Short mmCIF file of C-alpha atoms in Angstrom, two decimals:
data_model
loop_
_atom_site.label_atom_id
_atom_site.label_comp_id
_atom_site.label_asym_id
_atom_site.label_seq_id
_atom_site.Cartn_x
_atom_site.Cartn_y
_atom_site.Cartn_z
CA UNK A 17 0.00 0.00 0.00
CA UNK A 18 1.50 3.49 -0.76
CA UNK A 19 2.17 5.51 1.98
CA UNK A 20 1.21 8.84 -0.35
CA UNK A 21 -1.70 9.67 -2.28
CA UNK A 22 -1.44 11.56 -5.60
CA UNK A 23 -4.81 13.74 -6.36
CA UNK A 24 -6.04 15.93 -9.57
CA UNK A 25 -7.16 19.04 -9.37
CA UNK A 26 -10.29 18.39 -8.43
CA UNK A 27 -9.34 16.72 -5.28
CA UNK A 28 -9.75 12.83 -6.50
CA UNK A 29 -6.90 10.67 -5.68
CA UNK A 30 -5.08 8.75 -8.64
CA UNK A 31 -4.52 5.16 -8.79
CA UNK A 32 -1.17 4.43 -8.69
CA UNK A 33 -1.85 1.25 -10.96
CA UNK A 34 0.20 -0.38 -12.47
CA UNK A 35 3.53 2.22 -12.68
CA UNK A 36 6.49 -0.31 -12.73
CA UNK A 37 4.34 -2.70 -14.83
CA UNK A 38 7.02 -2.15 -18.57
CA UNK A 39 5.17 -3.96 -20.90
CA UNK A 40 2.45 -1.85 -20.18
CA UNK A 41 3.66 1.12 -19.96
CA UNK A 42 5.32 0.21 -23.37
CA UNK A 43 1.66 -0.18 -24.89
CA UNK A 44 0.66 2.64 -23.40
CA UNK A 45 3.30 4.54 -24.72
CA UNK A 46 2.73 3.48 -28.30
CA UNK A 47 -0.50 5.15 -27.63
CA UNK A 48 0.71 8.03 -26.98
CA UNK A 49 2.83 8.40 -29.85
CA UNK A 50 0.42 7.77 -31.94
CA UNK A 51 -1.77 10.64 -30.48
CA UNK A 52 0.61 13.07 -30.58
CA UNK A 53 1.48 12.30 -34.00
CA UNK A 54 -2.24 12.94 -35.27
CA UNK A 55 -2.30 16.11 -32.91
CA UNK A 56 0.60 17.53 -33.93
CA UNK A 57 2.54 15.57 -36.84
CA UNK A 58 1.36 18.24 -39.32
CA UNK A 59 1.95 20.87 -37.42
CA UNK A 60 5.98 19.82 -36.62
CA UNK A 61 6.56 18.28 -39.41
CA UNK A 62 6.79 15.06 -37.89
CA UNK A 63 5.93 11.39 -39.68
CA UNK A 64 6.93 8.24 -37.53
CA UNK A 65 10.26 6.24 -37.79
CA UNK A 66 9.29 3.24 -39.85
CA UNK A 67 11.93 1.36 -37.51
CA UNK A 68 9.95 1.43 -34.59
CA UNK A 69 8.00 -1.33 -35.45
CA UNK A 70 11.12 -3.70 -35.29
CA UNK A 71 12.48 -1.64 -32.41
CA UNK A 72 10.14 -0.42 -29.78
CA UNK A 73 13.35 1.50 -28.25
CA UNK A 74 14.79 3.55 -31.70
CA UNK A 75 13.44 7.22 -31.57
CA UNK A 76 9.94 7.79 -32.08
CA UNK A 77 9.71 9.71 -35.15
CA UNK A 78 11.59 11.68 -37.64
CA UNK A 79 11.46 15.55 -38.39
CA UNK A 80 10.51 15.07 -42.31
CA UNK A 81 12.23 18.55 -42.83
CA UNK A 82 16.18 17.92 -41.10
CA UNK A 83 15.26 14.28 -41.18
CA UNK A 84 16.63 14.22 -37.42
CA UNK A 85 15.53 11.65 -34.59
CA UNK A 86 12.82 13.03 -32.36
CA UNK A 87 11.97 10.81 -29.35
CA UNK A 88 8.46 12.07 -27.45
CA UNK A 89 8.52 12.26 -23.71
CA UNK A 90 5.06 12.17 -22.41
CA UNK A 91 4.70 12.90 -18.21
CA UNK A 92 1.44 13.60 -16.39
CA UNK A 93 2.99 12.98 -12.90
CA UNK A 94 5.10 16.24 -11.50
CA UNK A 95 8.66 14.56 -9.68
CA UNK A 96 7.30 16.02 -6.24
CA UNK A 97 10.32 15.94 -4.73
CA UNK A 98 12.67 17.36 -7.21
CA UNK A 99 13.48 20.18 -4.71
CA UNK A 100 15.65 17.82 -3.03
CA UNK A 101 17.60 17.93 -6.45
CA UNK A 102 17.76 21.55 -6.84
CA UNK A 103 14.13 21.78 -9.44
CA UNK A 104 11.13 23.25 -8.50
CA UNK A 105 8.49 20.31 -9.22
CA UNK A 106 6.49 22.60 -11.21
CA UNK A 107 9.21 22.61 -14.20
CA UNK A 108 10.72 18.92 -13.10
CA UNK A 109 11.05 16.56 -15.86
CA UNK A 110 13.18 13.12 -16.01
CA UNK A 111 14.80 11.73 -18.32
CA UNK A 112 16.42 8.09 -17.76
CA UNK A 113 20.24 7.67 -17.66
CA UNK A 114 20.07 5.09 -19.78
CA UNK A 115 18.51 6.86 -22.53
CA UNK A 116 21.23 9.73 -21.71
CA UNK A 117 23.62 7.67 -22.79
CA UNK A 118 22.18 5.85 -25.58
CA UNK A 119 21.15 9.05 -27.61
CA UNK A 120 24.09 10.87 -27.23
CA UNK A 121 25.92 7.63 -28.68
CA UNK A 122 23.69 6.21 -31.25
CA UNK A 123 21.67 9.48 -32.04
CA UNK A 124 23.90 13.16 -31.17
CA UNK A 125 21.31 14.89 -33.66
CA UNK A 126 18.49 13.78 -32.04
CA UNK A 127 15.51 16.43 -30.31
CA UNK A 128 13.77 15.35 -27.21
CA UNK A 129 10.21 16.25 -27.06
CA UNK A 130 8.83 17.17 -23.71
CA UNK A 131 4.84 17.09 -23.73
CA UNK A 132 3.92 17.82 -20.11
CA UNK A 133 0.13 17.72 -18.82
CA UNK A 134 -0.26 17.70 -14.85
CA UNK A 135 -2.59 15.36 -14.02
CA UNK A 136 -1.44 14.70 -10.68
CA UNK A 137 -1.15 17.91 -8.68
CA UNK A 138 -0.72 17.17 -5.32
CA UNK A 139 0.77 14.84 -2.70
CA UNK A 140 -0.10 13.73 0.27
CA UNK A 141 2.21 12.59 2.98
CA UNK A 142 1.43 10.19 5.56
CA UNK A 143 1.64 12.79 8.00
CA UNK A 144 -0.71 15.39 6.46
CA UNK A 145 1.99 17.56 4.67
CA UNK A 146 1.77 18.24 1.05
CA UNK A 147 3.55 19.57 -2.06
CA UNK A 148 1.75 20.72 -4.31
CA UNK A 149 2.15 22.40 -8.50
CA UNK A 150 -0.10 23.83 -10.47
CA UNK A 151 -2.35 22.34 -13.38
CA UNK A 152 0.21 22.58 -16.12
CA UNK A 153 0.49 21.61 -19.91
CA UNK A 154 2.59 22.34 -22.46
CA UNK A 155 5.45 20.83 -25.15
CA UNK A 156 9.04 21.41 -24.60
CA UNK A 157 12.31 21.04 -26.92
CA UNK A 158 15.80 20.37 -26.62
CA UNK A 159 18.69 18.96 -28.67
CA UNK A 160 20.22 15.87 -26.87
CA UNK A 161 23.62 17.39 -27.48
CA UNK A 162 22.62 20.22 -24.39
CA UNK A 163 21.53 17.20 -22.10
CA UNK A 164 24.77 16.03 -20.71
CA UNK A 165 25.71 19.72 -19.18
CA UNK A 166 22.55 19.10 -17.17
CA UNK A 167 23.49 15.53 -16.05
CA UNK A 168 25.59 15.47 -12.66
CA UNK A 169 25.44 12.92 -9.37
CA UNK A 170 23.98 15.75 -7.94
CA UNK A 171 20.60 15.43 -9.71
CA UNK A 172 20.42 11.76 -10.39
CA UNK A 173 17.78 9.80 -8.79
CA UNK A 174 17.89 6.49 -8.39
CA UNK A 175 14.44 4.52 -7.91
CA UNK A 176 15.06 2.34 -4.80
CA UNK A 177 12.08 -0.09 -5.79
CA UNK A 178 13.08 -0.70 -8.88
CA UNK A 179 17.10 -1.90 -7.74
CA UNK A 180 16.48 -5.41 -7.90
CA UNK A 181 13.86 -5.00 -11.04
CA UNK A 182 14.49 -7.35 -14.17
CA UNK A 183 11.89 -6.16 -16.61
CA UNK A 184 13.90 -3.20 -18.37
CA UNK A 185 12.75 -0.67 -16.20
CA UNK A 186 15.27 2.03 -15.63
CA UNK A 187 16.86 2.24 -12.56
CA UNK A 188 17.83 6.25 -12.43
CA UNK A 189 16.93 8.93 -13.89
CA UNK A 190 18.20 12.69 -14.08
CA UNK A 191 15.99 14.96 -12.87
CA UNK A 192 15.79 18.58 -15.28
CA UNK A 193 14.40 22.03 -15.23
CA UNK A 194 12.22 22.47 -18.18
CA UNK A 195 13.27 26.92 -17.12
CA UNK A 196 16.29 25.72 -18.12
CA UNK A 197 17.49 27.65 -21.61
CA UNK A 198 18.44 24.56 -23.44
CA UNK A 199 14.33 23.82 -23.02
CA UNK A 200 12.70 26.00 -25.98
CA UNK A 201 8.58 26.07 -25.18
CA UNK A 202 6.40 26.20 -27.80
CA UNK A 203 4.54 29.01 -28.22
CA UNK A 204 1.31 28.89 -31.00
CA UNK A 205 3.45 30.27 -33.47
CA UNK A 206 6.92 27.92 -33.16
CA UNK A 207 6.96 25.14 -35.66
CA UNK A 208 10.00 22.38 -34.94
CA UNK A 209 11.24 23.49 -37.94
CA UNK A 210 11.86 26.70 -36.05
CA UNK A 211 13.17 25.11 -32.51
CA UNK A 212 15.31 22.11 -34.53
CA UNK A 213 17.38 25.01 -36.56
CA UNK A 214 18.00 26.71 -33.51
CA UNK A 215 19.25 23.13 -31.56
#
C-alpha cells in the first residue's frame, strides 16, 4: 500500500496502478505516440520512424524537414520531490540515464520532445503535509547534445524499488528544469522546424 496519495485538481486521488508494470507502460506509450502524432505531426513536421515497429526503443519519429531523430517524452505525474535535487516540481522533468547515454551515442542529432500535462497535482504525505504544483500543460524542446551539461550525481535519482527490477525498467533517472534555456517552449506560433534550426 503506498504511503502517499497523488490527487487531480479536483481533489480525486489517482490510482497508482500499475507504474512499474514495462510492458504496459510500453503499450501505453505506443498510444501516446500515436496521439501526438495525429495532434501535432502536421503541425511539426513530424511522420513516424518506420523502424519502430522492429524496435520499440529507436526514436519515435523523424522531423521530415532535417530528417533528425525526435523521441516524445510524455509525463502527467510532476517529480514532487525534485526540490531535493535543486528543481522546483512545477518545471521537473526526467529523463532516464540510460537513454542519456544511448542518444548521445547512437543518435547526437536527435531532439527530445517534452509534452507535459499535470494530471497529478498534489501529494499527500502520511503525515498530512503536502507539495503541491499547479495544473500545467505544455510541449518542450531540446537537442540531446545540451543534455549532458545538465546531467551530474547531484541530480540523479535512483528509484530504490526498482534496484532489484528485471523487466527493463530504468533504474535512475536525471531529474531537469524544463526553465532551463536549453528547453525551448512552444509558443502557438513555433513550428519544430523553427526550434530544430535553432538546436
Amino acid at each position: 500500500m503506498p504511503q502517499y496519495k497523488l490527487m487531480d485538481r479536483f481533489g480525486n486521488e489517482l490510482s497508482h496502478g500499475d507504474l512499474q508494470k514495462k510492458l504496459q507502460w510500453c503499450k501505453d506509450g505506443e498510444q501516446l505516440e500515436h496521439e501526438f502524432l495525429h495532434l501535432f505531426g502536421s503541425r511539426f513536421g513530424l511522420r513516424l520512424n518506420e523502424q519502430k515497429h522492429k524496435d520499440p526503443t529507436v526514436p519515435d519519429f523523424i522531423h521530415t524537414a532535417s530528417d533528425r531523430y525526435v523521441d516524445l517524452k510524455t509525463q502527467n505525474t510532476p517529480f514532487f520531490n525534485a526540490r531535493r535535487y535543486g528543481v522546483e516540481p512545477q518545471f521537473a522533468v526526467t529523463l532516464n540515464k540510460i537513454d542519456v547515454d544511448r542518444y548521445t551515442r547512437l543518435y547526437p542529432g536527435l531532439i527530445i520532445l517534452y509534452h507535459v500535462n499535470w494530471l497529478a497535482v498534489k501529494l499527500l504525505k502520511p503525515d498530512g503535509s503536502f507539495i503541491e504544483v499547479s495544473p500545467m500543460e505544455g510541449i518542450w524542446a531540446a537537442s540531446i547534445r545540451h543534455i549532458p551539461a545538465l546531467c551530474r550525481r547531484n541530480n540523479l535519482h535512483s528509484y530504490l524499488q526498482r534496484k532489484a527490477d528485471q523487466s527493463g525498467n530504468a533504474k535512475d533517472s536525471y531529474v531537469l528544469d524544463l526553465r532551463n534555456p536549453v528547453f525551448r517552449a512552444f509558443s502557438v506560433t513555433d513550428t519544430l522546424a523553427r526550434i530544430a534550426g535553432d538546436t
